[in-house]
């Protein structure tokens, strides 16, 4: 392996963007990726249903600031505007009344206002949520379905610092496919897991499954879940502040359970939002029949998502089917053809959905973003400012960090 200016660890949105930025700055680099494909958490596959399905990111959030959006439009991808609303709400097997729907909409606005003005001693989102159904529904959207964590594990400060992600678009061909097309021209060494980063001499030595690469700097874009599991060793250890920051940014989880339903649309319109609110936080959200395909895409988040992935695909598909039967009758069971479940928690090179700061630990993001000895730089969705947790944010983070590295190298 040859020596380069910069090694980039990971070929997701952040790593690919960093590579493009370094190339524009005239720097040599090598991108090493543990998996056999690029994209990381951006991954569209046709394997399950014969049509594109996004296992990871699907919403092009913040389209007015998301560089993928104008690129997709210019390239003629099929786009659909859709901001999440509450079209259908069920409390277990009971459909919410119009008055309850209205109460929920009010509660959502109340919770948002509460979050905005919160100055209390506790930084836990759950302290703002009362145990009434209406508010719980908004907490479901604010917590597990959005941050991938339950509200008692979410920092209000961290939550408040996230941008409003409207307007949102979907693309029929798949967000993962879009990101793959954008990144495909970047040279990447696949199946090349980084095991150790040495920074005890000048520059860095990056030990991989395919040999050691020497470089002046390294940009690490792996998830905080991968970092916390110490899949990559650092010699010497990272400074204490960085190690703490990694543990203060645990991975939340969002799990998709899409089921293919033939011959009925259950009285729903394509892209309708349906929430089934249940006890013990086993809430289930559906995106109905996107692009008029036969897919009801179920989502669970937070602790329940970890439970679901542990129980496995068959149990997940049964659970989702049973809940649809509860709401729409036993005919649904006969109409379900096939289902699957994403398993990002079990993917060892990702280990979750995206990072959510622990209560009281929102500052961990800024800490981890500090370069170590001007040689080790972190980038990715966890460090994407107000677009944290998003694919566009990961891309912008990779670009920004690579820009800083290029500047640092130019200074000599
Ligand atoms: C279920 C789900 C739904 C989502 N929905 C949306 C959405 O609708 N819209 C949106 O904008 N975002 C969404 N996201 C988030 C979005 O997908 C991520 O924020 C973004 O893709 C992260 O990009 P990244 O480059 O930071 O990290 P990653 O994509 O994780 O890239 C890091 C790369 O590092 C590699 N790697 C790990 N360990 C090593 C190692 N030791 N050596 C070498 N390589 C290694 C990994 O394999 C991976 O490819 C979703 C995520 C999930 C999981």
CSV table of C-alpha atoms and ligand atoms in Angstrom, one decimal:
chain,number,residue,atom,x,y,z
A,1,UNK,CA,0.0,0.0,0.0
A,2,UNK,CA,1.3,3.4,-0.9
A,3,UNK,CA,1.5,6.4,1.3
A,4,UNK,CA,-1.0,9.2,0.9
A,5,UNK,CA,-1.8,12.6,2.4
A,6,UNK,CA,-5.0,11.4,4.1
A,7,UNK,CA,-6.7,8.1,4.9
A,8,UNK,CA,-10.5,8.2,5.0
A,9,UNK,CA,-12.1,5.4,7.1
A,10,UNK,CA,-15.5,4.5,5.8
A,11,UNK,CA,-17.2,5.1,2.4
A,12,UNK,CA,-20.6,6.3,3.6
A,13,UNK,CA,-21.9,9.8,2.7
A,14,UNK,CA,-19.2,11.5,4.9
A,15,UNK,CA,-16.3,9.5,3.7
A,16,UNK,CA,-17.2,9.8,0.0
A,17,UNK,CA,-17.8,13.6,0.4
A,18,UNK,CA,-14.4,14.0,2.2
A,19,UNK,CA,-12.7,12.2,-0.7
A,20,UNK,CA,-14.3,14.5,-3.3
A,21,UNK,CA,-13.3,17.5,-1.3
A,22,UNK,CA,-9.7,16.4,-0.9
A,23,UNK,CA,-9.4,15.6,-4.6
A,24,UNK,CA,-10.7,19.1,-5.4
A,25,UNK,CA,-7.9,20.4,-3.1
A,26,UNK,CA,-5.3,18.4,-5.0
A,27,UNK,CA,-4.6,16.0,-2.0
A,28,UNK,CA,-3.8,12.3,-2.3
A,29,UNK,CA,-6.1,10.0,-0.3
A,30,UNK,CA,-7.2,6.5,0.2
A,31,UNK,CA,-10.7,5.5,1.2
A,32,UNK,CA,-11.0,2.2,3.1
A,33,UNK,CA,-14.3,0.5,3.6
A,34,UNK,CA,-15.0,-2.5,5.8
A,35,UNK,CA,-18.1,-3.6,3.8
A,36,UNK,CA,-18.2,-5.0,0.3
A,37,UNK,CA,-20.1,-1.9,-1.0
A,38,UNK,CA,-20.1,1.8,-0.6
A,39,UNK,CA,-22.9,3.9,0.9
A,40,UNK,CA,-22.9,2.6,4.5
A,41,UNK,CA,-26.3,3.5,6.0
A,42,UNK,CA,-27.4,4.7,2.5
A,43,UNK,CA,-28.5,1.5,0.8
A,44,UNK,CA,-31.2,0.8,-1.7
A,45,UNK,CA,-31.9,-2.9,-2.6
A,46,UNK,CA,-34.3,-4.6,-4.9
A,47,UNK,CA,-33.5,-8.0,-3.3
A,48,UNK,CA,-36.7,-8.3,-1.1
A,49,UNK,CA,-39.5,-6.9,-3.2
A,50,UNK,CA,-38.1,-6.6,-6.8
A,51,UNK,CA,-38.5,-2.8,-6.5
A,52,UNK,CA,-36.1,-0.3,-4.9
A,53,UNK,CA,-36.4,-0.3,-1.2
A,54,UNK,CA,-34.3,1.9,1.1
A,55,UNK,CA,-33.0,-0.1,4.0
A,56,UNK,CA,-31.4,3.0,5.5
A,57,UNK,CA,-32.1,6.7,4.6
A,58,UNK,CA,-35.2,7.3,2.5
A,59,UNK,CA,-36.4,10.9,3.3
A,60,UNK,CA,-34.4,13.6,1.5
A,61,UNK,CA,-34.6,15.9,4.5
A,62,UNK,CA,-34.2,19.6,4.5
A,63,UNK,CA,-34.5,19.7,0.7
A,64,UNK,CA,-33.8,23.5,0.7
A,65,UNK,CA,-30.3,22.8,2.2
A,66,UNK,CA,-29.7,19.3,1.0
A,67,UNK,CA,-27.2,19.1,-1.9
A,68,UNK,CA,-28.6,15.7,-3.0
A,69,UNK,CA,-32.0,17.3,-3.8
A,70,UNK,CA,-31.0,19.6,-6.7
A,71,UNK,CA,-28.7,16.9,-8.0
A,72,UNK,CA,-31.5,14.4,-8.0
A,73,UNK,CA,-33.8,16.8,-9.7
A,74,UNK,CA,-31.3,17.7,-12.4
A,75,UNK,CA,-30.6,14.0,-13.1
A,76,UNK,CA,-34.3,13.4,-13.6
A,77,UNK,CA,-35.0,11.2,-10.5
A,78,UNK,CA,-38.6,10.7,-9.6
A,79,UNK,CA,-39.3,12.9,-6.6
A,80,UNK,CA,-42.3,13.2,-4.3
A,81,UNK,CA,-42.7,15.9,-1.7
A,82,UNK,CA,-44.0,14.5,1.6
A,83,UNK,CA,-43.7,16.1,5.1
A,84,UNK,CA,-44.9,13.9,7.9
A,85,UNK,CA,-48.3,14.6,9.3
A,86,UNK,CA,-50.7,12.5,11.3
A,87,UNK,CA,-53.2,11.2,8.8
A,88,UNK,CA,-54.4,8.2,10.8
A,89,UNK,CA,-54.1,7.5,14.5
A,90,UNK,CA,-55.0,4.4,16.4
A,91,UNK,CA,-54.8,3.7,20.2
A,92,UNK,CA,-54.1,0.0,20.0
A,93,UNK,CA,-57.2,-1.5,18.3
A,94,UNK,CA,-59.2,1.6,18.6
A,95,UNK,CA,-59.3,4.4,16.1
A,96,UNK,CA,-58.8,7.8,17.6
A,97,UNK,CA,-61.8,10.1,17.4
A,98,UNK,CA,-61.6,13.3,15.5
A,99,UNK,CA,-61.5,15.1,18.9
A,100,UNK,CA,-58.5,13.0,19.9
A,101,UNK,CA,-56.7,13.7,16.7
A,102,UNK,CA,-57.2,17.4,17.2
A,103,UNK,CA,-56.0,17.1,20.8
A,104,UNK,CA,-52.9,15.3,19.6
A,105,UNK,CA,-52.2,18.0,17.0
A,106,UNK,CA,-52.4,20.6,19.8
A,107,UNK,CA,-50.2,18.5,22.1
A,108,UNK,CA,-47.6,18.3,19.4
A,109,UNK,CA,-47.5,22.1,19.1
A,110,UNK,CA,-47.4,22.4,22.9
A,111,UNK,CA,-44.5,19.9,23.3
A,112,UNK,CA,-42.6,21.8,20.6
A,113,UNK,CA,-43.1,25.1,22.4
A,114,UNK,CA,-42.2,23.4,25.7
A,115,UNK,CA,-38.9,22.2,24.2
A,116,UNK,CA,-38.1,25.6,22.8
A,117,UNK,CA,-38.4,27.4,26.1
A,118,UNK,CA,-37.2,24.6,28.4
A,119,UNK,CA,-34.6,25.8,31.0
A,120,UNK,CA,-35.2,23.3,33.7
A,121,UNK,CA,-32.6,21.4,35.7
A,122,UNK,CA,-33.3,18.1,33.9
A,123,UNK,CA,-32.2,17.8,30.3
A,124,UNK,CA,-34.3,14.7,29.8
A,125,UNK,CA,-37.0,15.0,27.1
A,126,UNK,CA,-39.3,12.7,29.2
A,127,UNK,CA,-39.5,15.4,31.9
A,128,UNK,CA,-41.5,17.5,29.4
A,129,UNK,CA,-43.9,14.7,28.5
A,130,UNK,CA,-46.9,13.9,30.7
A,131,UNK,CA,-48.4,10.4,30.8
A,132,UNK,CA,-51.4,11.2,28.7
A,133,UNK,CA,-52.1,9.7,25.4
A,134,UNK,CA,-52.1,12.9,23.3
A,135,UNK,CA,-48.7,13.9,24.5
A,136,UNK,CA,-47.3,10.4,24.3
A,137,UNK,CA,-48.1,10.4,20.6
A,138,UNK,CA,-46.1,13.6,20.0
A,139,UNK,CA,-43.3,12.1,22.2
A,140,UNK,CA,-43.3,9.0,20.0
A,141,UNK,CA,-42.6,11.2,17.0
A,142,UNK,CA,-40.1,13.4,18.8
A,143,UNK,CA,-38.4,10.3,20.4
A,144,UNK,CA,-38.2,6.8,18.9
A,145,UNK,CA,-39.5,7.6,15.4
A,146,UNK,CA,-37.3,10.7,15.0
A,147,UNK,CA,-34.2,10.4,17.3
A,148,UNK,CA,-34.3,6.6,17.4
A,149,UNK,CA,-34.3,6.8,21.2
A,150,UNK,CA,-36.9,6.8,24.0
A,151,UNK,CA,-37.6,10.2,25.4
A,152,UNK,CA,-35.9,9.5,28.8
A,153,UNK,CA,-32.7,8.9,26.8
A,154,UNK,CA,-32.9,12.1,24.8
A,155,UNK,CA,-31.2,15.4,25.7
A,156,UNK,CA,-33.6,18.3,25.3
A,157,UNK,CA,-30.6,20.5,24.4
A,158,UNK,CA,-29.5,18.0,21.7
A,159,UNK,CA,-33.0,17.7,20.4
A,160,UNK,CA,-33.6,21.4,20.2
A,161,UNK,CA,-30.3,21.9,18.3
A,162,UNK,CA,-31.6,19.7,15.4
A,163,UNK,CA,-33.0,21.6,12.4
A,164,UNK,CA,-36.6,21.5,11.3
A,165,UNK,CA,-36.1,18.9,8.5
A,166,UNK,CA,-39.0,20.1,6.3
A,167,UNK,CA,-39.3,20.1,3.3
A,168,UNK,CA,-38.9,16.4,2.7
A,169,UNK,CA,-38.8,14.5,-0.5
A,170,UNK,CA,-38.7,10.8,-1.4
A,171,UNK,CA,-37.3,9.4,-4.6
A,172,UNK,CA,-38.8,6.3,-6.2
A,173,UNK,CA,-35.5,5.0,-7.4
A,174,UNK,CA,-34.1,5.1,-3.8
A,175,UNK,CA,-32.1,7.5,-1.7
A,176,UNK,CA,-29.4,4.9,-1.3
A,177,UNK,CA,-29.2,4.5,-5.1
A,178,UNK,CA,-28.9,8.2,-5.5
A,179,UNK,CA,-26.0,8.4,-3.0
A,180,UNK,CA,-24.4,5.3,-4.7
A,181,UNK,CA,-24.6,7.0,-8.1
A,182,UNK,CA,-23.1,10.2,-6.6
A,183,UNK,CA,-20.2,8.3,-4.9
A,184,UNK,CA,-19.5,5.6,-7.4
A,185,UNK,CA,-16.6,7.5,-9.1
A,186,UNK,CA,-14.6,7.8,-5.8
A,187,UNK,CA,-11.9,5.1,-5.7
A,188,UNK,CA,-12.6,3.0,-2.6
A,189,UNK,CA,-10.8,-0.1,-1.3
A,190,UNK,CA,-13.7,-2.4,-0.2
A,191,UNK,CA,-13.6,-5.2,2.4
A,192,UNK,CA,-10.7,-3.4,4.0
A,193,UNK,CA,-11.5,-3.1,7.8
A,194,UNK,CA,-9.4,-0.7,9.8
A,195,UNK,CA,-8.2,-2.4,13.0
A,196,UNK,CA,-5.8,0.2,14.5
A,197,UNK,CA,-4.8,3.8,14.1
A,198,UNK,CA,-1.3,4.6,15.4
A,199,UNK,CA,-0.5,8.2,16.0
A,200,UNK,CA,2.6,7.9,18.3
A,201,UNK,CA,5.0,9.0,15.5
A,202,UNK,CA,4.7,11.7,12.9
A,203,UNK,CA,1.5,11.4,10.9
A,204,UNK,CA,-0.6,8.3,11.3
A,205,UNK,CA,-0.3,4.6,10.5
A,206,UNK,CA,-3.6,3.0,9.6
A,207,UNK,CA,-3.6,-0.8,10.1
A,208,UNK,CA,-6.1,-2.5,7.9
A,209,UNK,CA,-7.1,-6.0,6.9
A,210,UNK,CA,-5.1,-5.4,3.7
A,211,UNK,CA,-1.9,-3.9,5.2
A,212,UNK,CA,-0.8,-0.6,6.8
A,213,UNK,CA,-1.1,2.8,5.2
A,214,UNK,CA,1.0,5.7,6.2
A,215,UNK,CA,-0.5,9.2,5.9
A,216,UNK,CA,-0.3,12.7,7.3
A,217,UNK,CA,-3.8,12.6,8.7
A,218,UNK,CA,-6.8,10.4,9.0
A,219,UNK,CA,-10.5,11.2,8.7
A,220,UNK,CA,-12.6,8.7,10.7
A,221,UNK,CA,-16.3,8.5,9.5
A,222,UNK,CA,-17.4,5.3,11.2
A,223,UNK,CA,-20.5,5.5,13.6
A,224,UNK,CA,-20.1,6.3,17.2
A,225,UNK,CA,-21.4,2.8,17.8
A,226,UNK,CA,-18.4,1.3,16.0
A,227,UNK,CA,-16.1,3.7,18.0
A,228,UNK,CA,-17.7,2.8,21.3
A,229,UNK,CA,-17.2,-0.9,20.7
A,230,UNK,CA,-13.5,-0.1,20.0
A,231,UNK,CA,-13.5,-2.0,16.7
A,232,UNK,CA,-10.8,0.5,15.8
A,233,UNK,CA,-8.0,0.6,18.4
A,234,UNK,CA,-6.0,3.9,18.8
A,235,UNK,CA,-2.4,3.8,19.8
A,236,UNK,CA,-1.9,5.7,22.0
A,237,UNK,CA,-5.5,5.9,23.3
A,238,UNK,CA,-7.6,8.9,22.3
A,239,UNK,CA,-7.6,11.7,24.8
A,240,UNK,CA,-10.0,11.2,27.7
A,241,UNK,CA,-12.4,13.9,26.4
A,242,UNK,CA,-12.8,12.2,23.1
A,243,UNK,CA,-13.4,8.8,24.7
A,244,UNK,CA,-16.0,10.2,27.0
A,245,UNK,CA,-17.7,11.9,24.0
A,246,UNK,CA,-17.9,8.7,22.1
A,247,UNK,CA,-19.8,7.0,25.0
A,248,UNK,CA,-22.0,10.1,25.5
A,249,UNK,CA,-23.2,9.7,21.9
A,250,UNK,CA,-24.7,6.2,21.8
A,251,UNK,CA,-26.5,4.9,18.8
A,252,UNK,CA,-30.3,5.1,18.7
A,253,UNK,CA,-32.1,2.7,16.5
A,254,UNK,CA,-34.9,2.9,13.9
A,255,UNK,CA,-36.0,-0.4,12.4
A,256,UNK,CA,-38.1,-0.8,9.3
A,257,UNK,CA,-40.5,-3.7,8.8
A,258,UNK,CA,-42.0,-3.4,5.3
A,259,UNK,CA,-44.8,-5.8,4.3
A,260,UNK,CA,-46.1,-6.3,0.8
A,261,UNK,CA,-49.9,-6.3,0.7
A,262,UNK,CA,-51.7,-7.3,-2.5
A,263,UNK,CA,-55.1,-6.4,-3.7
A,264,UNK,CA,-56.1,-3.8,-1.1
A,265,UNK,CA,-55.0,-0.3,0.0
A,266,UNK,CA,-56.8,-0.6,3.4
A,267,UNK,CA,-58.6,2.6,2.6
A,268,UNK,CA,-55.4,4.6,2.7
A,269,UNK,CA,-53.7,6.9,0.2
A,270,UNK,CA,-50.1,6.5,-1.0
A,271,UNK,CA,-47.7,8.3,1.5
A,272,UNK,CA,-50.4,8.5,4.3
A,273,UNK,CA,-48.9,8.5,7.8
A,274,UNK,CA,-50.4,6.1,10.2
A,275,UNK,CA,-49.5,5.7,13.9
A,276,UNK,CA,-50.6,2.9,16.1
A,277,UNK,CA,-49.9,4.1,19.6
A,278,UNK,CA,-49.5,1.2,22.1
A,279,UNK,CA,-48.6,0.8,25.7
A,280,UNK,CA,-45.1,0.2,27.0
A,281,UNK,CA,-43.8,2.2,24.1
A,282,UNK,CA,-44.4,-0.5,21.5
A,283,UNK,CA,-45.6,2.1,19.1
A,284,UNK,CA,-45.7,1.4,15.4
A,285,UNK,CA,-45.6,3.9,12.5
A,286,UNK,CA,-46.5,3.2,8.9
A,287,UNK,CA,-45.7,5.0,5.7
A,288,UNK,CA,-48.5,3.7,3.5
A,289,UNK,CA,-47.9,2.4,0.0
A,290,UNK,CA,-45.2,4.9,-1.1
A,291,UNK,CA,-45.3,5.7,-4.9
A,292,UNK,CA,-48.4,3.5,-5.0
A,293,UNK,CA,-46.3,0.3,-4.5
A,294,UNK,CA,-47.7,-2.6,-2.5
A,295,UNK,CA,-45.6,-1.8,0.5
A,296,UNK,CA,-46.8,-0.8,4.0
A,297,UNK,CA,-43.6,0.3,5.6
A,298,UNK,CA,-43.7,-0.2,9.3
A,299,UNK,CA,-41.2,1.6,11.6
A,300,UNK,CA,-40.3,1.0,15.2
A,301,UNK,CA,-37.7,3.0,17.1
A,302,UNK,CA,-35.8,3.3,20.4
A,303,UNK,CA,-35.7,0.4,22.8
A,304,UNK,CA,-38.5,-1.4,21.0
A,305,UNK,CA,-36.4,-1.4,17.8
A,306,UNK,CA,-33.6,-3.2,19.6
A,307,UNK,CA,-36.1,-5.7,21.0
A,308,UNK,CA,-37.6,-6.2,17.5
A,309,UNK,CA,-34.2,-6.8,15.9
A,310,UNK,CA,-33.3,-9.3,18.6
A,311,UNK,CA,-36.5,-11.2,18.0
A,312,UNK,CA,-35.8,-11.5,14.3
A,313,UNK,CA,-37.4,-11.0,10.9
A,314,UNK,CA,-40.3,-13.5,11.2
A,315,UNK,CA,-41.4,-12.2,14.6
A,316,UNK,CA,-41.2,-8.6,13.3
A,317,UNK,CA,-43.3,-9.4,10.2
A,318,UNK,CA,-45.9,-11.3,12.4
A,319,UNK,CA,-46.0,-8.3,14.8
A,320,UNK,CA,-46.6,-5.8,12.1
A,321,UNK,CA,-49.2,-8.1,10.3
A,322,UNK,CA,-51.1,-8.6,13.6
A,323,UNK,CA,-51.3,-4.9,14.3
A,324,UNK,CA,-52.7,-4.3,10.8
A,325,UNK,CA,-55.2,-7.1,11.4
A,326,UNK,CA,-56.2,-5.3,14.7
A,327,UNK,CA,-57.0,-2.2,12.8
A,328,UNK,CA,-58.2,-3.4,9.4
A,329,UNK,CA,-59.6,-6.9,10.0
A,330,UNK,CA,-58.5,-10.4,9.3
A,331,UNK,CA,-58.6,-10.1,5.5
A,332,UNK,CA,-55.3,-8.3,5.8
A,333,UNK,CA,-53.5,-11.5,6.8
A,334,UNK,CA,-54.4,-13.1,3.5
A,335,UNK,CA,-53.3,-10.1,1.6
A,336,UNK,CA,-49.8,-10.0,3.1
A,337,UNK,CA,-47.4,-11.6,0.7
A,338,UNK,CA,-44.0,-11.0,2.0
A,339,UNK,CA,-42.2,-9.0,4.6
A,340,UNK,CA,-38.7,-8.2,5.8
A,341,UNK,CA,-36.9,-6.3,8.6
A,342,UNK,CA,-33.8,-4.1,8.6
A,343,UNK,CA,-31.1,-5.0,11.1
A,344,UNK,CA,-28.8,-2.0,11.5
A,345,UNK,CA,-28.3,-2.9,15.2
A,346,UNK,CA,-26.9,-6.2,14.2
A,347,UNK,CA,-24.7,-4.8,11.4
A,348,UNK,CA,-21.3,-4.8,13.0
A,349,UNK,CA,-19.8,-2.0,10.9
A,350,UNK,CA,-22.7,0.3,11.9
A,351,UNK,CA,-24.2,-0.9,15.2
A,352,UNK,CA,-27.4,1.1,15.3
A,353,UNK,CA,-29.3,3.8,13.5
A,354,UNK,CA,-27.7,7.2,14.4
A,355,UNK,CA,-26.2,8.9,17.4
A,356,UNK,CA,-28.3,10.6,20.0
A,357,UNK,CA,-26.6,12.5,22.9
A,358,UNK,CA,-27.4,11.3,26.4
A,359,UNK,CA,-29.3,13.8,28.6
A,360,UNK,CA,-26.8,16.4,29.8
A,361,UNK,CA,-24.3,15.5,27.2
A,362,UNK,CA,-25.2,17.5,24.1
A,363,UNK,CA,-21.7,19.1,24.2
A,364,UNK,CA,-20.2,15.7,23.4
A,365,UNK,CA,-20.7,16.4,19.7
A,366,UNK,CA,-18.4,19.5,19.8
A,367,UNK,CA,-15.9,17.6,21.8
A,368,UNK,CA,-15.6,14.7,19.3
A,369,UNK,CA,-15.4,17.2,16.5
A,370,UNK,CA,-12.1,18.6,17.9
A,371,UNK,CA,-9.2,17.2,15.9
A,372,UNK,CA,-6.6,15.1,17.8
A,373,UNK,CA,-3.1,16.4,17.5
A,374,UNK,CA,-4.1,17.9,14.0
A,375,UNK,CA,-3.9,14.3,12.7
A,376,UNK,CA,-7.1,12.5,13.7
A,377,UNK,CA,-10.3,14.1,12.5
A,378,UNK,CA,-13.8,12.7,13.0
A,379,UNK,CA,-16.7,13.3,10.6
A,380,UNK,CA,-20.2,11.9,9.9
A,381,UNK,CA,-23.8,12.1,10.8
A,382,UNK,CA,-23.0,12.4,14.6
A,383,UNK,CA,-21.0,15.6,13.9
A,384,UNK,CA,-23.3,17.2,11.3
A,385,UNK,CA,-24.5,20.2,13.4
A,386,UNK,CA,-28.2,20.9,13.0
A,387,UNK,CA,-28.5,18.3,10.2
A,388,UNK,CA,-27.2,15.6,12.5
A,389,UNK,CA,-28.5,12.1,12.0
A,390,UNK,CA,-29.2,12.8,8.3
A,391,UNK,CA,-27.4,11.6,5.1
A,392,UNK,CA,-27.1,15.2,3.8
A,393,UNK,CA,-25.7,16.3,7.2
A,394,UNK,CA,-23.1,13.4,6.9
A,395,UNK,CA,-22.1,14.6,3.5
A,396,UNK,CA,-21.7,18.2,4.6
A,397,UNK,CA,-19.8,17.1,7.6
A,398,UNK,CA,-17.4,15.1,5.5
A,399,UNK,CA,-16.9,18.0,3.1
A,400,UNK,CA,-16.3,20.5,5.9
A,401,UNK,CA,-13.8,18.3,7.8
A,402,UNK,CA,-11.9,17.5,4.6
A,403,UNK,CA,-11.7,21.2,3.8
A,404,UNK,CA,-10.2,21.9,7.2
A,405,UNK,CA,-7.7,19.0,6.8
A,406,UNK,CA,-6.7,20.3,3.4
A,407,UNK,CA,-6.1,23.8,4.9
A,408,UNK,CA,-4.0,22.3,7.7
A,409,UNK,CA,-1.9,20.3,5.3
A,410,UNK,CA,-1.4,23.4,3.1
A,411,UNK,CA,-0.1,25.2,6.2
A,412,UNK,CA,2.5,22.4,6.5
B,1,LIG,C1,-33.1,2.8,9.4
B,1,LIG,C2,-32.5,4.1,9.1
B,1,LIG,C3,-33.3,5.1,8.5
B,1,LIG,C4,-32.7,6.4,8.2
B,1,LIG,N1,-33.5,7.3,7.5
B,1,LIG,C5,-32.9,8.4,7.1
B,1,LIG,C6,-33.7,9.3,6.3
B,1,LIG,O1,-34.8,9.0,5.9
B,1,LIG,N2,-33.1,10.4,5.8
B,1,LIG,C7,-31.8,10.8,6.2
B,1,LIG,O2,-31.3,11.8,5.8
B,1,LIG,N3,-31.0,9.9,7.0
B,1,LIG,C8,-31.6,8.8,7.4
B,1,LIG,N4,-30.8,7.9,8.2
B,1,LIG,C9,-29.5,8.3,8.6
B,1,LIG,C10,-28.5,8.3,7.4
B,1,LIG,O3,-28.6,7.1,6.7
B,1,LIG,C11,-27.1,8.4,8.1
B,1,LIG,O4,-27.0,9.6,8.9
B,1,LIG,C12,-26.0,8.5,7.0
B,1,LIG,O5,-26.1,7.6,6.0
B,1,LIG,C13,-24.6,8.3,7.8
B,1,LIG,O6,-23.6,8.5,6.9
B,1,LIG,P1,-22.1,8.4,7.5
B,1,LIG,O7,-21.1,8.6,6.4
B,1,LIG,O8,-22.0,9.3,8.7
B,1,LIG,O9,-21.9,7.0,8.2
B,1,LIG,P2,-22.0,5.5,7.5
B,1,LIG,O10,-23.0,5.5,6.4
B,1,LIG,O11,-22.2,4.6,8.7
B,1,LIG,O12,-20.6,5.3,6.9
B,1,LIG,C14,-19.5,4.8,7.7
B,1,LIG,C15,-18.9,3.7,6.9
B,1,LIG,O13,-17.7,3.2,7.7
B,1,LIG,C16,-17.6,1.8,7.5
B,1,LIG,N5,-16.8,1.2,8.6
B,1,LIG,C17,-17.2,0.9,9.8
B,1,LIG,N6,-16.2,0.4,10.5
B,1,LIG,C18,-15.1,0.4,9.7
B,1,LIG,C19,-13.8,0.0,9.9
B,1,LIG,N7,-13.3,-0.5,11.0
B,1,LIG,N8,-12.9,0.1,8.8
B,1,LIG,C20,-13.4,0.6,7.6
B,1,LIG,N9,-14.7,1.0,7.4
B,1,LIG,C21,-15.5,0.9,8.5
B,1,LIG,C22,-19.0,1.3,7.5
B,1,LIG,O14,-19.2,0.1,6.9
B,1,LIG,C23,-19.8,2.5,6.7
B,1,LIG,O15,-19.8,2.2,5.3
B,1,LIG,C24,-31.4,6.6,8.5
B,1,LIG,C25,-30.6,5.7,9.1
B,1,LIG,C26,-31.1,4.4,9.4
B,1,LIG,C27,-30.2,3.4,10.0
